[in-house]
Amino acid sequence: MLLVLYVKSPHTGKPFVAQAAWCDCYTMDMTLGKRIKWLLAGSGALLLCAGMALAYVYSRPITPAAKSAAQQSSKPTPQPAQPAFDKVRYSLADATSLWVIVNKQHPLAPLSFAPGDLVSVGNGQQMRAEAASALQQMFADAKAAGLTLDADSGYRSYATQVSTYGGFVKQYGQTYTDTISARPGYSEHQTGWAVDIGTDGCHVDNCFANTPAGQWAAANAYKYGFLLRYPGALTPITGYSHEAWHFRYVGVELTNELHRTNTATLEQFFGIRGGPTYAP
């Protein structure tokens, strides 16, 4: 039963509720000492009841529904899936395209193609306007970092490549030349999207990779839309020996995706044939 402890007020003589607790007892008048004892007993009974109630709550088995609800509430909020990269946004075959693939299996069409929006990038070199703007920004940021980058070679016409390739053949023979230089109509330089970058004391040479400027370019070029086109150990894919100085502009959208997916070459990313052998 519920214990209700009444105590008479010493001032008014009227009873008032001093404490209540569940127990087997009756309402009664008591001496002050007994009142204190009953007050303490009632408080203890209330604490005991509270403890039993908590023990009852926590000892109840978790139902499957409750467990499932708890698990659902603990799961992180799902994030929206990242949209798939659009690999067909630009043509891989059109000579004017930003993403045109030019390698020993994929020549330019026509072989004598020449871009129409060439602008200066300094040092007597030219590139297509979009690439030139990105290159100049990259060079400016390198300069701000205390480094010097130079455009050693940009656009080369079909006629220029005839002369360049022919000179290498005379010097090294065709077999070796095909590993270091593109035949006319098969050169990225002819697209206007490629550039050879050098720095003080190192030009068109793999020493560029060991310079602070070359290391900065290799690490940061993707931020400006440039790809180190012929990395080491990937000759079977690209068809060319390592060229630490040769960068190809393909735009920031693509270079960010290449960087994110840790993909080194255009051939690997687009699933395009490459390699050291020229198409018949």
PDB file of C-alpha atoms in Angstrom:
ATOM      1  CA  MET A   1       0.000   0.000   0.000  1.00  0.00           C
ATOM      2  CA  LEU A   2       1.071   3.606  -0.352  1.00  0.00           C
ATOM      3  CA  LEU A   3       2.575   5.026   2.832  1.00  0.00           C
ATOM      4  CA  VAL A   4       1.441   8.574   3.390  1.00  0.00           C
ATOM      5  CA  LEU A   5       3.145  10.216   6.338  1.00  0.00           C
ATOM      6  CA  TYR A   6       1.098  12.981   7.990  1.00  0.00           C
ATOM      7  CA  VAL A   7       2.731  15.310  10.497  1.00  0.00           C
ATOM      8  CA  LYS A   8       0.950  17.907  12.639  1.00  0.00           C
ATOM      9  CA  SER A   9       2.279  21.401  12.264  1.00  0.00           C
ATOM     10  CA  PRO A  10       3.668  22.702  15.579  1.00  0.00           C
ATOM     11  CA  HIS A  11       2.339  26.099  14.620  1.00  0.00           C
ATOM     12  CA  THR A  12      -1.194  25.365  13.374  1.00  0.00           C
ATOM     13  CA  GLY A  13      -1.813  21.915  14.712  1.00  0.00           C
ATOM     14  CA  LYS A  14      -3.097  20.820  11.307  1.00  0.00           C
ATOM     15  CA  PRO A  15      -1.726  17.692   9.626  1.00  0.00           C
ATOM     16  CA  PHE A  16       0.268  17.921   6.402  1.00  0.00           C
ATOM     17  CA  VAL A  17       1.940  15.351   4.131  1.00  0.00           C
ATOM     18  CA  ALA A  18       5.587  14.987   5.108  1.00  0.00           C
ATOM     19  CA  GLN A  19       6.489  11.936   2.956  1.00  0.00           C
ATOM     20  CA  ALA A  20       4.898   9.140   0.947  1.00  0.00           C
ATOM     21  CA  ALA A  21       6.125   5.635   0.174  1.00  0.00           C
ATOM     22  CA  TRP A  22       4.813   2.208  -0.661  1.00  0.00           C
ATOM     23  CA  CYS A  23       4.653   0.012   2.458  1.00  0.00           C
ATOM     24  CA  ASP A  24       2.248  -1.809   4.800  1.00  0.00           C
ATOM     25  CA  CYS A  25       1.388   0.770   7.424  1.00  0.00           C
ATOM     26  CA  TYR A  26      -1.357   3.088   8.548  1.00  0.00           C
ATOM     27  CA  THR A  27      -1.680   6.817   8.973  1.00  0.00           C
ATOM     28  CA  MET A  28      -0.765   7.740  12.585  1.00  0.00           C
ATOM     29  CA  ASP A  29       0.472  10.483  14.791  1.00  0.00           C
ATOM     30  CA  MET A  30       4.015   9.966  16.020  1.00  0.00           C
ATOM     31  CA  THR A  31       6.627  11.544  18.227  1.00  0.00           C
ATOM     32  CA  LEU A  32       9.282  13.616  16.479  1.00  0.00           C
ATOM     33  CA  GLY A  33      11.812  10.762  16.685  1.00  0.00           C
ATOM     34  CA  LYS A  34       9.437   8.265  15.145  1.00  0.00           C
ATOM     35  CA  ARG A  35       8.471  10.793  12.506  1.00  0.00           C
ATOM     36  CA  ILE A  36      12.119  11.153  11.484  1.00  0.00           C
ATOM     37  CA  LYS A  37      12.536   7.365  11.380  1.00  0.00           C
ATOM     38  CA  TRP A  38       9.476   6.977   9.202  1.00  0.00           C
ATOM     39  CA  LEU A  39      10.617   9.876   7.010  1.00  0.00           C
ATOM     40  CA  LEU A  40      13.963   8.192   6.435  1.00  0.00           C
ATOM     41  CA  ALA A  41      12.301   4.841   5.833  1.00  0.00           C
ATOM     42  CA  GLY A  42       9.925   6.416   3.323  1.00  0.00           C
ATOM     43  CA  SER A  43      12.799   8.083   1.451  1.00  0.00           C
ATOM     44  CA  GLY A  44      14.650   4.824   1.322  1.00  0.00           C
ATOM     45  CA  ALA A  45      11.553   3.070   0.036  1.00  0.00           C
ATOM     46  CA  LEU A  46      11.174   5.626  -2.743  1.00  0.00           C
ATOM     47  CA  LEU A  47      14.821   5.195  -3.788  1.00  0.00           C
ATOM     48  CA  LEU A  48      14.386   1.422  -3.728  1.00  0.00           C
ATOM     49  CA  CYS A  49      11.321   1.650  -5.927  1.00  0.00           C
ATOM     50  CA  ALA A  50      13.125   3.941  -8.380  1.00  0.00           C
ATOM     51  CA  GLY A  51      16.047   1.544  -8.545  1.00  0.00           C
ATOM     52  CA  MET A  52      13.750  -1.415  -9.155  1.00  0.00           C
ATOM     53  CA  ALA A  53      11.982   0.485 -11.906  1.00  0.00           C
ATOM     54  CA  LEU A  54      15.259   1.281 -13.669  1.00  0.00           C
ATOM     55  CA  ALA A  55      16.431  -2.310 -13.289  1.00  0.00           C
ATOM     56  CA  TYR A  56      13.177  -3.494 -14.818  1.00  0.00           C
ATOM     57  CA  VAL A  57      13.526  -1.165 -17.807  1.00  0.00           C
ATOM     58  CA  TYR A  58      17.142  -2.105 -18.551  1.00  0.00           C
ATOM     59  CA  SER A  59      16.589  -5.827 -17.978  1.00  0.00           C
ATOM     60  CA  ARG A  60      13.845  -6.072 -20.600  1.00  0.00           C
ATOM     61  CA  PRO A  61      14.976  -7.941 -23.729  1.00  0.00           C
ATOM     62  CA  ILE A  62      15.442  -5.850 -26.899  1.00  0.00           C
ATOM     63  CA  THR A  63      12.851  -6.862 -29.463  1.00  0.00           C
ATOM     64  CA  PRO A  64      13.972  -7.382 -33.100  1.00  0.00           C
ATOM     65  CA  ALA A  65      11.967  -4.329 -34.121  1.00  0.00           C
ATOM     66  CA  ALA A  66      13.649  -2.150 -31.504  1.00  0.00           C
ATOM     67  CA  LYS A  67      17.072  -3.515 -32.434  1.00  0.00           C
ATOM     68  CA  SER A  68      16.453  -2.820 -36.115  1.00  0.00           C
ATOM     69  CA  ALA A  69      15.298   0.721 -35.353  1.00  0.00           C
ATOM     70  CA  ALA A  70      18.427   1.349 -33.283  1.00  0.00           C
ATOM     71  CA  GLN A  71      20.654   0.052 -36.059  1.00  0.00           C
ATOM     72  CA  GLN A  72      18.886   2.175 -38.641  1.00  0.00           C
ATOM     73  CA  SER A  73      19.282   5.310 -36.541  1.00  0.00           C
ATOM     74  CA  SER A  74      23.030   4.639 -36.120  1.00  0.00           C
ATOM     75  CA  LYS A  75      23.701   4.307 -39.846  1.00  0.00           C
ATOM     76  CA  PRO A  76      25.279   7.363 -41.530  1.00  0.00           C
ATOM     77  CA  THR A  77      23.130   9.350 -43.895  1.00  0.00           C
ATOM     78  CA  PRO A  78      23.822   8.049 -47.418  1.00  0.00           C
ATOM     79  CA  GLN A  79      25.554  10.571 -49.680  1.00  0.00           C
ATOM     80  CA  PRO A  80      24.375  11.107 -53.238  1.00  0.00           C
ATOM     81  CA  ALA A  81      26.393   9.092 -55.760  1.00  0.00           C
ATOM     82  CA  GLN A  82      28.967  11.037 -57.742  1.00  0.00           C
ATOM     83  CA  PRO A  83      27.844  11.336 -61.355  1.00  0.00           C
ATOM     84  CA  ALA A  84      29.858   9.258 -63.797  1.00  0.00           C
ATOM     85  CA  PHE A  85      32.516  11.111 -65.753  1.00  0.00           C
ATOM     86  CA  ASP A  86      31.349  11.845 -69.287  1.00  0.00           C
ATOM     87  CA  LYS A  87      34.017  10.246 -71.475  1.00  0.00           C
ATOM     88  CA  VAL A  88      32.260  11.147 -74.705  1.00  0.00           C
ATOM     89  CA  ARG A  89      31.928  14.860 -74.040  1.00  0.00           C
ATOM     90  CA  TYR A  90      34.613  15.575 -76.641  1.00  0.00           C
ATOM     91  CA  SER A  91      35.657  13.597 -79.684  1.00  0.00           C
ATOM     92  CA  LEU A  92      38.808  11.471 -79.464  1.00  0.00           C
ATOM     93  CA  ALA A  93      39.240  11.473 -83.256  1.00  0.00           C
ATOM     94  CA  ASP A  94      38.439  15.012 -84.399  1.00  0.00           C
ATOM     95  CA  ALA A  95      41.752  16.842 -84.890  1.00  0.00           C
ATOM     96  CA  THR A  96      40.264  20.036 -83.451  1.00  0.00           C
ATOM     97  CA  SER A  97      39.014  18.348 -80.275  1.00  0.00           C
ATOM     98  CA  LEU A  98      40.428  19.088 -76.842  1.00  0.00           C
ATOM     99  CA  TRP A  99      40.667  15.353 -76.167  1.00  0.00           C
ATOM    100  CA  VAL A 100      41.903  14.165 -79.549  1.00  0.00           C
ATOM    101  CA  ILE A 101      44.115  11.078 -79.155  1.00  0.00           C
ATOM    102  CA  VAL A 102      47.276  11.244 -81.220  1.00  0.00           C
ATOM    103  CA  ASN A 103      49.663   8.311 -81.027  1.00  0.00           C
ATOM    104  CA  LYS A 104      51.273   5.760 -83.331  1.00  0.00           C
ATOM    105  CA  GLN A 105      47.953   4.009 -83.816  1.00  0.00           C
ATOM    106  CA  HIS A 106      45.916   7.196 -84.253  1.00  0.00           C
ATOM    107  CA  PRO A 107      47.272   9.827 -86.671  1.00  0.00           C
ATOM    108  CA  LEU A 108      45.704  13.219 -87.206  1.00  0.00           C
ATOM    109  CA  ALA A 109      43.072  13.494 -89.904  1.00  0.00           C
ATOM    110  CA  PRO A 110      44.090  15.071 -92.129  1.00  0.00           C
ATOM    111  CA  LEU A 111      47.807  14.452 -91.631  1.00  0.00           C
ATOM    112  CA  SER A 112      48.515  18.088 -92.508  1.00  0.00           C
ATOM    113  CA  PHE A 113      46.044  19.468 -89.940  1.00  0.00           C
ATOM    114  CA  ALA A 114      46.752  22.966 -88.585  1.00  0.00           C
ATOM    115  CA  PRO A 115      44.763  24.672 -85.765  1.00  0.00           C
ATOM    116  CA  GLY A 116      43.354  28.132 -86.376  1.00  0.00           C
ATOM    117  CA  ASP A 117      43.593  29.840 -82.971  1.00  0.00           C
ATOM    118  CA  LEU A 118      47.316  29.864 -82.190  1.00  0.00           C
ATOM    119  CA  VAL A 119      48.666  32.515 -79.800  1.00  0.00           C
ATOM    120  CA  SER A 120      52.088  33.228 -78.371  1.00  0.00           C
ATOM    121  CA  VAL A 121      53.269  31.588 -75.127  1.00  0.00           C
ATOM    122  CA  GLY A 122      56.646  33.326 -75.177  1.00  0.00           C
ATOM    123  CA  ASN A 123      60.083  32.206 -76.303  1.00  0.00           C
ATOM    124  CA  GLY A 124      58.875  32.262 -79.916  1.00  0.00           C
ATOM    125  CA  GLN A 125      56.388  29.418 -79.269  1.00  0.00           C
ATOM    126  CA  GLN A 126      52.652  29.150 -79.908  1.00  0.00           C
ATOM    127  CA  MET A 127      49.741  27.088 -78.585  1.00  0.00           C
ATOM    128  CA  ARG A 128      46.002  27.088 -79.045  1.00  0.00           C
ATOM    129  CA  ALA A 129      44.377  29.951 -77.144  1.00  0.00           C
ATOM    130  CA  GLU A 130      42.823  27.937 -74.300  1.00  0.00           C
ATOM    131  CA  ALA A 131      46.019  25.996 -73.656  1.00  0.00           C
ATOM    132  CA  ALA A 132      48.127  29.162 -73.889  1.00  0.00           C
ATOM    133  CA  SER A 133      46.057  30.899 -71.225  1.00  0.00           C
ATOM    134  CA  ALA A 134      46.358  27.914 -68.861  1.00  0.00           C
ATOM    135  CA  LEU A 135      50.113  27.653 -69.484  1.00  0.00           C
ATOM    136  CA  GLN A 136      50.686  31.308 -68.740  1.00  0.00           C
ATOM    137  CA  GLN A 137      48.790  30.970 -65.466  1.00  0.00           C
ATOM    138  CA  MET A 138      50.858  27.921 -64.516  1.00  0.00           C
ATOM    139  CA  PHE A 139      54.100  29.736 -65.329  1.00  0.00           C
ATOM    140  CA  ALA A 140      52.976  32.764 -63.286  1.00  0.00           C
ATOM    141  CA  ASP A 141      52.182  30.585 -60.267  1.00  0.00           C
ATOM    142  CA  ALA A 142      55.517  28.802 -60.599  1.00  0.00           C
ATOM    143  CA  LYS A 143      57.253  32.177 -60.662  1.00  0.00           C
ATOM    144  CA  ALA A 144      55.396  33.212 -57.525  1.00  0.00           C
ATOM    145  CA  ALA A 145      56.802  30.060 -55.912  1.00  0.00           C
ATOM    146  CA  GLY A 146      60.308  31.153 -56.881  1.00  0.00           C
ATOM    147  CA  LEU A 147      60.622  28.830 -59.896  1.00  0.00           C
ATOM    148  CA  THR A 148      61.228  29.428 -63.593  1.00  0.00           C
ATOM    149  CA  LEU A 149      59.404  27.523 -66.336  1.00  0.00           C
ATOM    150  CA  ASP A 150      59.959  28.076 -70.056  1.00  0.00           C
ATOM    151  CA  ALA A 151      58.069  26.959 -73.149  1.00  0.00           C
ATOM    152  CA  ASP A 152      60.796  25.225 -75.173  1.00  0.00           C
ATOM    153  CA  SER A 153      58.545  23.934 -77.945  1.00  0.00           C
ATOM    154  CA  GLY A 154      54.846  24.392 -78.610  1.00  0.00           C
ATOM    155  CA  TYR A 155      52.956  24.039 -81.871  1.00  0.00           C
ATOM    156  CA  ARG A 156      54.829  22.398 -84.748  1.00  0.00           C
ATOM    157  CA  SER A 157      53.415  22.342 -88.242  1.00  0.00           C
ATOM    158  CA  TYR A 158      53.386  19.248 -90.418  1.00  0.00           C
ATOM    159  CA  ALA A 159      56.306  20.713 -92.403  1.00  0.00           C
ATOM    160  CA  THR A 160      58.296  21.384 -89.223  1.00  0.00           C
ATOM    161  CA  GLN A 161      57.731  17.817 -88.042  1.00  0.00           C
ATOM    162  CA  VAL A 162      58.933  16.498 -91.401  1.00  0.00           C
ATOM    163  CA  SER A 163      62.182  18.355 -90.819  1.00  0.00           C
ATOM    164  CA  THR A 164      62.477  17.401 -87.123  1.00  0.00           C
ATOM    165  CA  TYR A 165      61.764  13.706 -87.645  1.00  0.00           C
ATOM    166  CA  GLY A 166      63.982  13.540 -90.726  1.00  0.00           C
ATOM    167  CA  GLY A 167      66.883  15.086 -88.827  1.00  0.00           C
ATOM    168  CA  PHE A 168      66.629  12.474 -86.076  1.00  0.00           C
ATOM    169  CA  VAL A 169      66.469   9.657 -88.622  1.00  0.00           C
ATOM    170  CA  LYS A 170      69.704  10.865 -90.211  1.00  0.00           C
ATOM    171  CA  GLN A 171      71.355  11.070 -86.803  1.00  0.00           C
ATOM    172  CA  TYR A 172      70.021   7.944 -85.060  1.00  0.00           C
ATOM    173  CA  GLY A 173      68.285   5.792 -87.684  1.00  0.00           C
ATOM    174  CA  GLN A 174      64.537   5.257 -87.995  1.00  0.00           C
ATOM    175  CA  THR A 175      64.177   2.454 -85.429  1.00  0.00           C
ATOM    176  CA  TYR A 176      65.535   4.519 -82.541  1.00  0.00           C
ATOM    177  CA  THR A 177      63.983   7.749 -83.839  1.00  0.00           C
ATOM    178  CA  ASP A 178      60.530   6.160 -83.630  1.00  0.00           C
ATOM    179  CA  THR A 179      61.000   5.816 -79.846  1.00  0.00           C
ATOM    180  CA  ILE A 180      61.846   9.488 -79.306  1.00  0.00           C
ATOM    181  CA  SER A 181      60.089  11.444 -82.063  1.00  0.00           C
ATOM    182  CA  ALA A 182      56.747  11.276 -83.832  1.00  0.00           C
ATOM    183  CA  ARG A 183      56.378  10.926 -87.542  1.00  0.00           C
ATOM    184  CA  PRO A 184      54.717  13.841 -89.366  1.00  0.00           C
ATOM    185  CA  GLY A 185      50.961  13.716 -88.795  1.00  0.00           C
ATOM    186  CA  TYR A 186      51.389  11.654 -85.600  1.00  0.00           C
ATOM    187  CA  SER A 187      52.707  14.380 -83.304  1.00  0.00           C
ATOM    188  CA  GLU A 188      50.765  15.949 -80.437  1.00  0.00           C
ATOM    189  CA  HIS A 189      52.676  19.155 -81.080  1.00  0.00           C
ATOM    190  CA  GLN A 190      50.849  19.468 -84.382  1.00  0.00           C
ATOM    191  CA  THR A 191      47.509  19.723 -82.523  1.00  0.00           C
ATOM    192  CA  GLY A 192      48.575  22.920 -80.735  1.00  0.00           C
ATOM    193  CA  TRP A 193      47.713  21.285 -77.385  1.00  0.00           C
ATOM    194  CA  ALA A 194      51.236  20.090 -76.447  1.00  0.00           C
ATOM    195  CA  VAL A 195      54.253  21.885 -75.007  1.00  0.00           C
ATOM    196  CA  ASP A 196      57.795  20.981 -74.004  1.00  0.00           C
ATOM    197  CA  ILE A 197      58.673  22.720 -70.739  1.00  0.00           C
ATOM    198  CA  GLY A 198      62.162  23.493 -69.479  1.00  0.00           C
ATOM    199  CA  THR A 199      63.916  25.490 -66.790  1.00  0.00           C
ATOM    200  CA  ASP A 200      67.267  27.186 -66.252  1.00  0.00           C
ATOM    201  CA  GLY A 201      70.036  24.761 -67.197  1.00  0.00           C
ATOM    202  CA  CYS A 202      67.724  21.972 -68.435  1.00  0.00           C
ATOM    203  CA  HIS A 203      65.792  22.044 -71.692  1.00  0.00           C
ATOM    204  CA  VAL A 204      64.096  19.154 -73.538  1.00  0.00           C
ATOM    205  CA  ASP A 205      65.856  16.628 -71.333  1.00  0.00           C
ATOM    206  CA  ASN A 206      64.929  14.256 -68.522  1.00  0.00           C
ATOM    207  CA  CYS A 207      67.129  16.257 -66.167  1.00  0.00           C
ATOM    208  CA  PHE A 208      63.975  18.382 -65.880  1.00  0.00           C
ATOM    209  CA  ALA A 209      62.466  15.717 -63.594  1.00  0.00           C
ATOM    210  CA  ASN A 210      65.247  16.286 -61.043  1.00  0.00           C
ATOM    211  CA  THR A 211      64.933  20.063 -60.847  1.00  0.00           C
ATOM    212  CA  PRO A 212      62.691  21.872 -58.329  1.00  0.00           C
ATOM    213  CA  ALA A 213      60.854  23.457 -61.258  1.00  0.00           C
ATOM    214  CA  GLY A 214      60.331  20.117 -62.973  1.00  0.00           C
ATOM    215  CA  GLN A 215      59.109  18.482 -59.790  1.00  0.00           C
ATOM    216  CA  TRP A 216      56.708  21.361 -59.190  1.00  0.00           C
ATOM    217  CA  ALA A 217      55.397  21.051 -62.758  1.00  0.00           C
ATOM    218  CA  ALA A 218      54.915  17.286 -62.451  1.00  0.00           C
ATOM    219  CA  ALA A 219      53.011  17.699 -59.173  1.00  0.00           C
ATOM    220  CA  ASN A 220      50.876  20.689 -60.138  1.00  0.00           C
ATOM    221  CA  ALA A 221      50.330  20.597 -63.901  1.00  0.00           C
ATOM    222  CA  TYR A 222      46.987  18.792 -63.544  1.00  0.00           C
ATOM    223  CA  LYS A 223      45.585  21.794 -61.664  1.00  0.00           C
ATOM    224  CA  TYR A 224      45.935  23.790 -64.889  1.00  0.00           C
ATOM    225  CA  GLY A 225      44.676  21.098 -67.269  1.00  0.00           C
ATOM    226  CA  PHE A 226      48.071  19.653 -68.294  1.00  0.00           C
ATOM    227  CA  LEU A 227      49.093  16.001 -68.292  1.00  0.00           C
ATOM    228  CA  LEU A 228      52.645  14.654 -68.199  1.00  0.00           C
ATOM    229  CA  ARG A 229      52.063  12.715 -71.390  1.00  0.00           C
ATOM    230  CA  TYR A 230      54.950  10.240 -71.539  1.00  0.00           C
ATOM    231  CA  PRO A 231      55.781   9.025 -68.016  1.00  0.00           C
ATOM    232  CA  GLY A 232      58.540   6.522 -67.364  1.00  0.00           C
ATOM    233  CA  ALA A 233      57.995   2.751 -67.703  1.00  0.00           C
ATOM    234  CA  LEU A 234      54.848   3.176 -69.833  1.00  0.00           C
ATOM    235  CA  THR A 235      56.429   3.029 -73.292  1.00  0.00           C
ATOM    236  CA  PRO A 236      54.387  -0.107 -74.181  1.00  0.00           C
ATOM    237  CA  ILE A 237      51.250   2.024 -73.691  1.00  0.00           C
ATOM    238  CA  THR A 238      52.245   5.467 -74.970  1.00  0.00           C
ATOM    239  CA  GLY A 239      54.747   4.300 -77.577  1.00  0.00           C
ATOM    240  CA  TYR A 240      57.420   6.755 -76.437  1.00  0.00           C
ATOM    241  CA  SER A 241      60.313   6.751 -74.017  1.00  0.00           C
ATOM    242  CA  HIS A 242      60.024   8.814 -70.854  1.00  0.00           C
ATOM    243  CA  GLU A 243      59.814  12.549 -71.572  1.00  0.00           C
ATOM    244  CA  ALA A 244      59.757  14.536 -68.335  1.00  0.00           C
ATOM    245  CA  TRP A 245      59.364  17.759 -70.316  1.00  0.00           C
ATOM    246  CA  HIS A 246      56.400  16.922 -72.581  1.00  0.00           C
ATOM    247  CA  PHE A 247      52.980  18.076 -71.339  1.00  0.00           C
ATOM    248  CA  ARG A 248      49.633  17.817 -73.082  1.00  0.00           C
ATOM    249  CA  TYR A 249      46.722  20.149 -72.409  1.00  0.00           C
ATOM    250  CA  VAL A 250      43.350  18.374 -72.094  1.00  0.00           C
ATOM    251  CA  GLY A 251      41.518  20.725 -69.710  1.00  0.00           C
ATOM    252  CA  VAL A 252      41.088  20.762 -65.940  1.00  0.00           C
ATOM    253  CA  GLU A 253      37.949  18.605 -65.976  1.00  0.00           C
ATOM    254  CA  LEU A 254      39.834  15.652 -67.446  1.00  0.00           C
ATOM    255  CA  THR A 255      43.111  16.124 -65.573  1.00  0.00           C
ATOM    256  CA  ASN A 256      41.236  16.268 -62.262  1.00  0.00           C
ATOM    257  CA  GLU A 257      39.560  12.968 -63.113  1.00  0.00           C
ATOM    258  CA  LEU A 258      42.872  11.410 -64.161  1.00  0.00           C
ATOM    259  CA  HIS A 259      44.387  12.597 -60.893  1.00  0.00           C
ATOM    260  CA  ARG A 260      41.436  11.338 -58.836  1.00  0.00           C
ATOM    261  CA  THR A 261      41.541   7.891 -60.434  1.00  0.00           C
ATOM    262  CA  ASN A 262      45.359   7.752 -60.450  1.00  0.00           C
ATOM    263  CA  THR A 263      45.389   7.134 -64.212  1.00  0.00           C
ATOM    264  CA  ALA A 264      48.658   8.008 -65.944  1.00  0.00           C
ATOM    265  CA  THR A 265      47.793   7.971 -69.656  1.00  0.00           C
ATOM    266  CA  LEU A 266      45.002   8.881 -72.028  1.00  0.00           C
ATOM    267  CA  GLU A 267      45.220   5.424 -73.580  1.00  0.00           C
ATOM    268  CA  GLN A 268      44.447   3.759 -70.248  1.00  0.00           C
ATOM    269  CA  PHE A 269      41.670   6.164 -69.337  1.00  0.00           C
ATOM    270  CA  PHE A 270      39.793   5.960 -72.635  1.00  0.00           C
ATOM    271  CA  GLY A 271      40.724   2.367 -73.476  1.00  0.00           C
ATOM    272  CA  ILE A 272      42.451   3.455 -76.686  1.00  0.00           C
ATOM    273  CA  ARG A 273      45.188   1.460 -78.409  1.00  0.00           C
ATOM    274  CA  GLY A 274      48.691   2.854 -78.301  1.00  0.00           C
ATOM    275  CA  GLY A 275      52.102   1.245 -78.178  1.00  0.00           C
ATOM    276  CA  PRO A 276      55.413   1.496 -80.008  1.00  0.00           C
ATOM    277  CA  THR A 277      54.249   0.175 -83.398  1.00  0.00           C
ATOM    278  CA  TYR A 278      52.853   2.449 -86.080  1.00  0.00           C
ATOM    279  CA  ALA A 279      49.518   1.566 -87.638  1.00  0.00           C
ATOM    280  CA  PRO A 280      49.950   0.130 -91.154  1.00  0.00           C
TER     281      PRO A 280
END
